[in-house]
CSV table of C-alpha atoms in Angstrom, one decimal:
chain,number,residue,atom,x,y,z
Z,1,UNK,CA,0.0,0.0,0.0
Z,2,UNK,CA,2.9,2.5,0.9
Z,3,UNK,CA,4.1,1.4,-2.7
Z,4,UNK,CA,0.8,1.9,-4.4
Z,5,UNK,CA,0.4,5.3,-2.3
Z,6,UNK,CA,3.7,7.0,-3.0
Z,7,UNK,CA,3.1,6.2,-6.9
Z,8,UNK,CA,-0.1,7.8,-6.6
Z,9,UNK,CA,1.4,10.8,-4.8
Z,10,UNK,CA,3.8,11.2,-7.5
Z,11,UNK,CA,1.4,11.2,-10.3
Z,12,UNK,CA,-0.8,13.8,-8.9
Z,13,UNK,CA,2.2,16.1,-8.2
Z,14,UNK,CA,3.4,15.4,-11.9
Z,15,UNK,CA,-0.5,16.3,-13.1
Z,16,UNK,CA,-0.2,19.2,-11.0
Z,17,UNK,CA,3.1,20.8,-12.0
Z,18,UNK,CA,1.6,20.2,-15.6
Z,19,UNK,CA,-1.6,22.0,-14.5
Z,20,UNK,CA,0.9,24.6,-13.5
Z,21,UNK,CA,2.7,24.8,-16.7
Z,22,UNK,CA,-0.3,25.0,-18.6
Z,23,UNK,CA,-1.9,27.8,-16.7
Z,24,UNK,CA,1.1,29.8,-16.9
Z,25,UNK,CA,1.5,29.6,-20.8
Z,26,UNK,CA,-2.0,30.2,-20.5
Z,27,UNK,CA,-1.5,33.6,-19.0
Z,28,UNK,CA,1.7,34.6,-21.0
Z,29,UNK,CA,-0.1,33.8,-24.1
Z,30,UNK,CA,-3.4,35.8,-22.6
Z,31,UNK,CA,-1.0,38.7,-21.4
Z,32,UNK,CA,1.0,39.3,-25.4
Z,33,UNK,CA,-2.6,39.4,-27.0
Z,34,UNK,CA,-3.4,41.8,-24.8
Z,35,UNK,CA,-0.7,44.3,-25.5
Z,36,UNK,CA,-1.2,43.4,-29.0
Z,37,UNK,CA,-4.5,44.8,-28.7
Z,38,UNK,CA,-3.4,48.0,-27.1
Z,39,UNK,CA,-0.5,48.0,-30.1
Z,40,UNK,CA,-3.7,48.6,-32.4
Z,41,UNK,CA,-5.3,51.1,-30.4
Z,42,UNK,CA,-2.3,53.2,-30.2
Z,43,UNK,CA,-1.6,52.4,-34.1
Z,44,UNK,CA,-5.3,53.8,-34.9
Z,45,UNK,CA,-4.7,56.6,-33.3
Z,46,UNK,CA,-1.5,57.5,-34.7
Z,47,UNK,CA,-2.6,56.7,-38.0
Z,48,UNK,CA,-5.2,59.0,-37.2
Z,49,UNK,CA,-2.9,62.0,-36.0
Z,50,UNK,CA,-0.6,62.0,-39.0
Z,51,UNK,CA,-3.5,61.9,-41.4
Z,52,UNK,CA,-5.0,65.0,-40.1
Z,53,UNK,CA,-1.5,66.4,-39.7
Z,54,UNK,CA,-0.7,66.1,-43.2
Z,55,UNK,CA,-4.3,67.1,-44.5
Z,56,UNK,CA,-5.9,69.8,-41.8
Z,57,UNK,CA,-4.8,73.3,-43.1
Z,58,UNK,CA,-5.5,75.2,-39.5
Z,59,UNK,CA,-4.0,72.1,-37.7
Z,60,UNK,CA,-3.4,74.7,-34.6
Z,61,UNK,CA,-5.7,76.4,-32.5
Z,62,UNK,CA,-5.7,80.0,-33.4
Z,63,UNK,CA,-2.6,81.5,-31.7
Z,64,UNK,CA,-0.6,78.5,-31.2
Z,65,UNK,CA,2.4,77.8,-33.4
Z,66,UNK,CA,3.8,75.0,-31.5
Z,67,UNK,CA,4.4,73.5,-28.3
Z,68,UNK,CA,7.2,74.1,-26.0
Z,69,UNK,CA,9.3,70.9,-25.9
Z,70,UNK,CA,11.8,71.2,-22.9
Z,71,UNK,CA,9.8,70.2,-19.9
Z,72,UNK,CA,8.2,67.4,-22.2
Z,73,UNK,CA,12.1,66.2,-23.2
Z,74,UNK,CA,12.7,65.8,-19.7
Z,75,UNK,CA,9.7,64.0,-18.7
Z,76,UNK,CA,10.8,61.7,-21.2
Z,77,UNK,CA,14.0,61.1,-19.9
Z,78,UNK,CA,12.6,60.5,-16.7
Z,79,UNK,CA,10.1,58.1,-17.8
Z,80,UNK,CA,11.9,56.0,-20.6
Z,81,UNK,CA,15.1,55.9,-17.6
Z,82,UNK,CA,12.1,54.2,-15.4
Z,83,UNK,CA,12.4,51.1,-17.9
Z,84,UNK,CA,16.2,50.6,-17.0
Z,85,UNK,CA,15.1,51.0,-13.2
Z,86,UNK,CA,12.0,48.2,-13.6
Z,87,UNK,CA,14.6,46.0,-15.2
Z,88,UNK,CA,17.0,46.0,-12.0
Z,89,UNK,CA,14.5,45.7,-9.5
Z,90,UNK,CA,13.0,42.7,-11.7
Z,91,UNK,CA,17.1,41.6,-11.2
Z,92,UNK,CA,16.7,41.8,-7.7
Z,93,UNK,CA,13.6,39.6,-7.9
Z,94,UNK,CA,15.3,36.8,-9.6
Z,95,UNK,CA,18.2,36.8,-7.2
Z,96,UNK,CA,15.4,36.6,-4.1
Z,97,UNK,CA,16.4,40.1,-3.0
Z,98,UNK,CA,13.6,41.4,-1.6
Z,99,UNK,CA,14.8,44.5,-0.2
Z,100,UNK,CA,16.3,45.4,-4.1
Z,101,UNK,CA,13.3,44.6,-5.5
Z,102,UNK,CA,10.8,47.2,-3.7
Z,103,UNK,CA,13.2,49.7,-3.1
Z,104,UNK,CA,14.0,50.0,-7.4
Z,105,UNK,CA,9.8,49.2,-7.9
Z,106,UNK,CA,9.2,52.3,-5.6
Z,107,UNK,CA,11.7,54.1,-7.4
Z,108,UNK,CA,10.2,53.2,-10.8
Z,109,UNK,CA,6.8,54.6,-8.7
Z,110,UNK,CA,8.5,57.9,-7.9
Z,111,UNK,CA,8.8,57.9,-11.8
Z,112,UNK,CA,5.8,57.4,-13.4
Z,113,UNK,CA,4.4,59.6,-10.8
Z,114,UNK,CA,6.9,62.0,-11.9
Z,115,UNK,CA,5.9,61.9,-15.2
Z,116,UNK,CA,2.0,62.4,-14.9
Z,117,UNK,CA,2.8,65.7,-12.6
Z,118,UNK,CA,4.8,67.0,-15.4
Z,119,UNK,CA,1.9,66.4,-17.6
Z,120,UNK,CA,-0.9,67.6,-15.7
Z,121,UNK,CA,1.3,70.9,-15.1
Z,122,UNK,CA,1.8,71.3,-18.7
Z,123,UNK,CA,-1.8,70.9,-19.5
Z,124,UNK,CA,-2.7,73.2,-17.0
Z,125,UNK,CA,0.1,75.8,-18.8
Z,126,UNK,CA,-1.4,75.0,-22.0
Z,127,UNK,CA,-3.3,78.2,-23.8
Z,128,UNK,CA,-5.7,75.3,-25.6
Z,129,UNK,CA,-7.9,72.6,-24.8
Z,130,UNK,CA,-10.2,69.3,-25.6
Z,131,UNK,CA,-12.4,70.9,-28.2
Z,132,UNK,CA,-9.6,74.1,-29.9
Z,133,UNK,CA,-9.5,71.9,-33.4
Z,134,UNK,CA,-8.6,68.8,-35.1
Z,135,UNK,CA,-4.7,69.6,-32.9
Z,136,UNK,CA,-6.2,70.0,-29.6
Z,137,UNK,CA,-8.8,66.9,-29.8
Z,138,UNK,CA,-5.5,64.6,-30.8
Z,139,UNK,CA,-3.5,66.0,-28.3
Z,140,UNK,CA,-5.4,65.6,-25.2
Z,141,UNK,CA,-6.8,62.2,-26.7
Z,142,UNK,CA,-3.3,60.6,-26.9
Z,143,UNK,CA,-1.5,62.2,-23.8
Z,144,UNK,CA,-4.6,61.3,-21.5
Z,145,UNK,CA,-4.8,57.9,-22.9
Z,146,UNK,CA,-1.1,57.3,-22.6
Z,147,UNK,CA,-1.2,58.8,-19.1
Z,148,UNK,CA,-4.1,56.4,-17.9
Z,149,UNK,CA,-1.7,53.4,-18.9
Z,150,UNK,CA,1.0,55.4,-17.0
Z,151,UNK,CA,-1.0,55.3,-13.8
Z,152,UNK,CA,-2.5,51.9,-14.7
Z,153,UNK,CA,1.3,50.6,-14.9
Z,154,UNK,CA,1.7,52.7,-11.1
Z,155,UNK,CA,-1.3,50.5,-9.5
Z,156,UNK,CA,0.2,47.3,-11.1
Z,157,UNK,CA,3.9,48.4,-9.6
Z,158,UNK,CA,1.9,48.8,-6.6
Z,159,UNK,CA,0.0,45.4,-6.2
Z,160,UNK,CA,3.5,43.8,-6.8
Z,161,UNK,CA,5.2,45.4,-4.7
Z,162,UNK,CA,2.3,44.8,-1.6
Z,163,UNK,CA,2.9,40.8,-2.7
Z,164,UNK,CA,6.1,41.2,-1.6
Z,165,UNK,CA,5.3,41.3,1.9
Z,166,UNK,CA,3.5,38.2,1.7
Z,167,UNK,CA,5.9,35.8,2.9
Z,168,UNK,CA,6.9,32.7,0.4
Z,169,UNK,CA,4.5,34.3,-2.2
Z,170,UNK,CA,7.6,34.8,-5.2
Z,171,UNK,CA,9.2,32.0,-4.5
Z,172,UNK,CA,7.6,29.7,-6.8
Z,173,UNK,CA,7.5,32.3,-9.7
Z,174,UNK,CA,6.2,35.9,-10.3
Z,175,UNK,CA,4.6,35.9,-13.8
Z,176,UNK,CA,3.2,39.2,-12.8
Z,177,UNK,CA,5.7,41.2,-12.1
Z,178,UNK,CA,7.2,39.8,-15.6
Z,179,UNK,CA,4.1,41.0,-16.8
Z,180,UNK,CA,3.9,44.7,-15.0
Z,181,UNK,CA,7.5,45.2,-16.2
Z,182,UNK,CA,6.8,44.6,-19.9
Z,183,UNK,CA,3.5,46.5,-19.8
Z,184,UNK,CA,6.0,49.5,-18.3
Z,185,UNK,CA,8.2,48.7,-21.5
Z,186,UNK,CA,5.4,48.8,-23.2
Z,187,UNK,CA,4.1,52.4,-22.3
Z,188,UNK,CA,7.5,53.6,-22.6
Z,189,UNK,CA,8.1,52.5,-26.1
Z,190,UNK,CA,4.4,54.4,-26.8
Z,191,UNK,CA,5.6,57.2,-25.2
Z,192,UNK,CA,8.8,57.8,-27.5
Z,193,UNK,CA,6.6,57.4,-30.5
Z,194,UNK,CA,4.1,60.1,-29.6
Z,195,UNK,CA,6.8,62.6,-28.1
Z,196,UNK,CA,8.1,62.1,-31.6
Z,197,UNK,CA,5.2,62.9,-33.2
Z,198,UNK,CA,3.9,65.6,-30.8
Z,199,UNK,CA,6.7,67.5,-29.7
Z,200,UNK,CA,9.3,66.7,-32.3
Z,201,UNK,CA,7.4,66.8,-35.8
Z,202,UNK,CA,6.2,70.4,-35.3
């Protein structure tokens, strides 16, 4: 019987682990359609932005030849050097240093949150808004969206960094802090494209 028992223990760990396995391609899999179908979003709406760019003769609101791009330049410093600082404290993580880990995660934090100050202030600074043209619609439609996956990514950061605390809770794996970190790539990358197209392509 002790025979027949351990054999039977060791076939349900084995269907387990597989169960594991599964799930956790499961989630991956689940996790890259998702930011394929924020890839598309984002695509549409730059589609949309040069179109009107290149085809809109008033393009800017009456008065406004541009945008100032220095305070923007260094938001974007700040933010794409958060990707570097997500990396190490995902380092840490894999190392089983917890202390690393949340002290670079609340760093990335201090980042992001960084960021969305710097954008609030220029929006407040700004002489146009929502409804001043074709320009003005764009422009708060991509900056706002961008910045709710900015603060989405901060809540993520967050939740991973509470798990932390919870003792044993990364030691068999931490799929979603893999996953936070590449949504945070993610936002970054966005983020280069539209300062490119925004601030850059004037």
């Amino acid at each position: 019987m002790t025979t027949e028992s351990s054999i039977a223990n060791a076939i349900e760990a084995d269907i387990r682990h597989e169960q594991a396995h599964d799930a956790a391609g499961n989630s991956k899999f689940g996790f890259i359609v998702f930011l394929l179908s924020e890839s598309v979003i984002f695509l549409s709406f730059f589609a949309g932005y040069i179109i009107y760019k290149t085809t809109v003769a008033d393009w800017y609101p009456s008065g406004v030849t541009g945008l100032e791009t220095r305070d923007p330049a260094i938001n974007t410093v700040v933010l794409v050097s958060s990707s570097f600082v997500i990396y190490v404290a995902e380092r840490y993580l894999h190392d089983k240093k917890l202390w690393g880990f949340r002290v670079f995660l609340l760093t990335t934090m201090a980042m992001g949150g960084y960021f969305l100050l710097g954008q609030a202030m220029e929006w407040r600074s700004l002489p146009f808004g929502f409804t001043d043209g074709l320009f003005g619609g764009m422009f708060y439609l991509l900056t706002g969206f961008h910045g709710l996956h900015v603060l989405t990514g901060i809540l993520l950061q967050s939740l991973m960094l509470a798990r932390s605390f919870v003792p044993g809770n990364y030691d068999n794996g931490f799929f979603g802090v893999e996953a936070t970190s590449l949504f945070w790539h993610f936002v970054d990358v966005i983020w280069i494209i539209l300062f490119i197209l925004i601030y850059v392509w004037q």
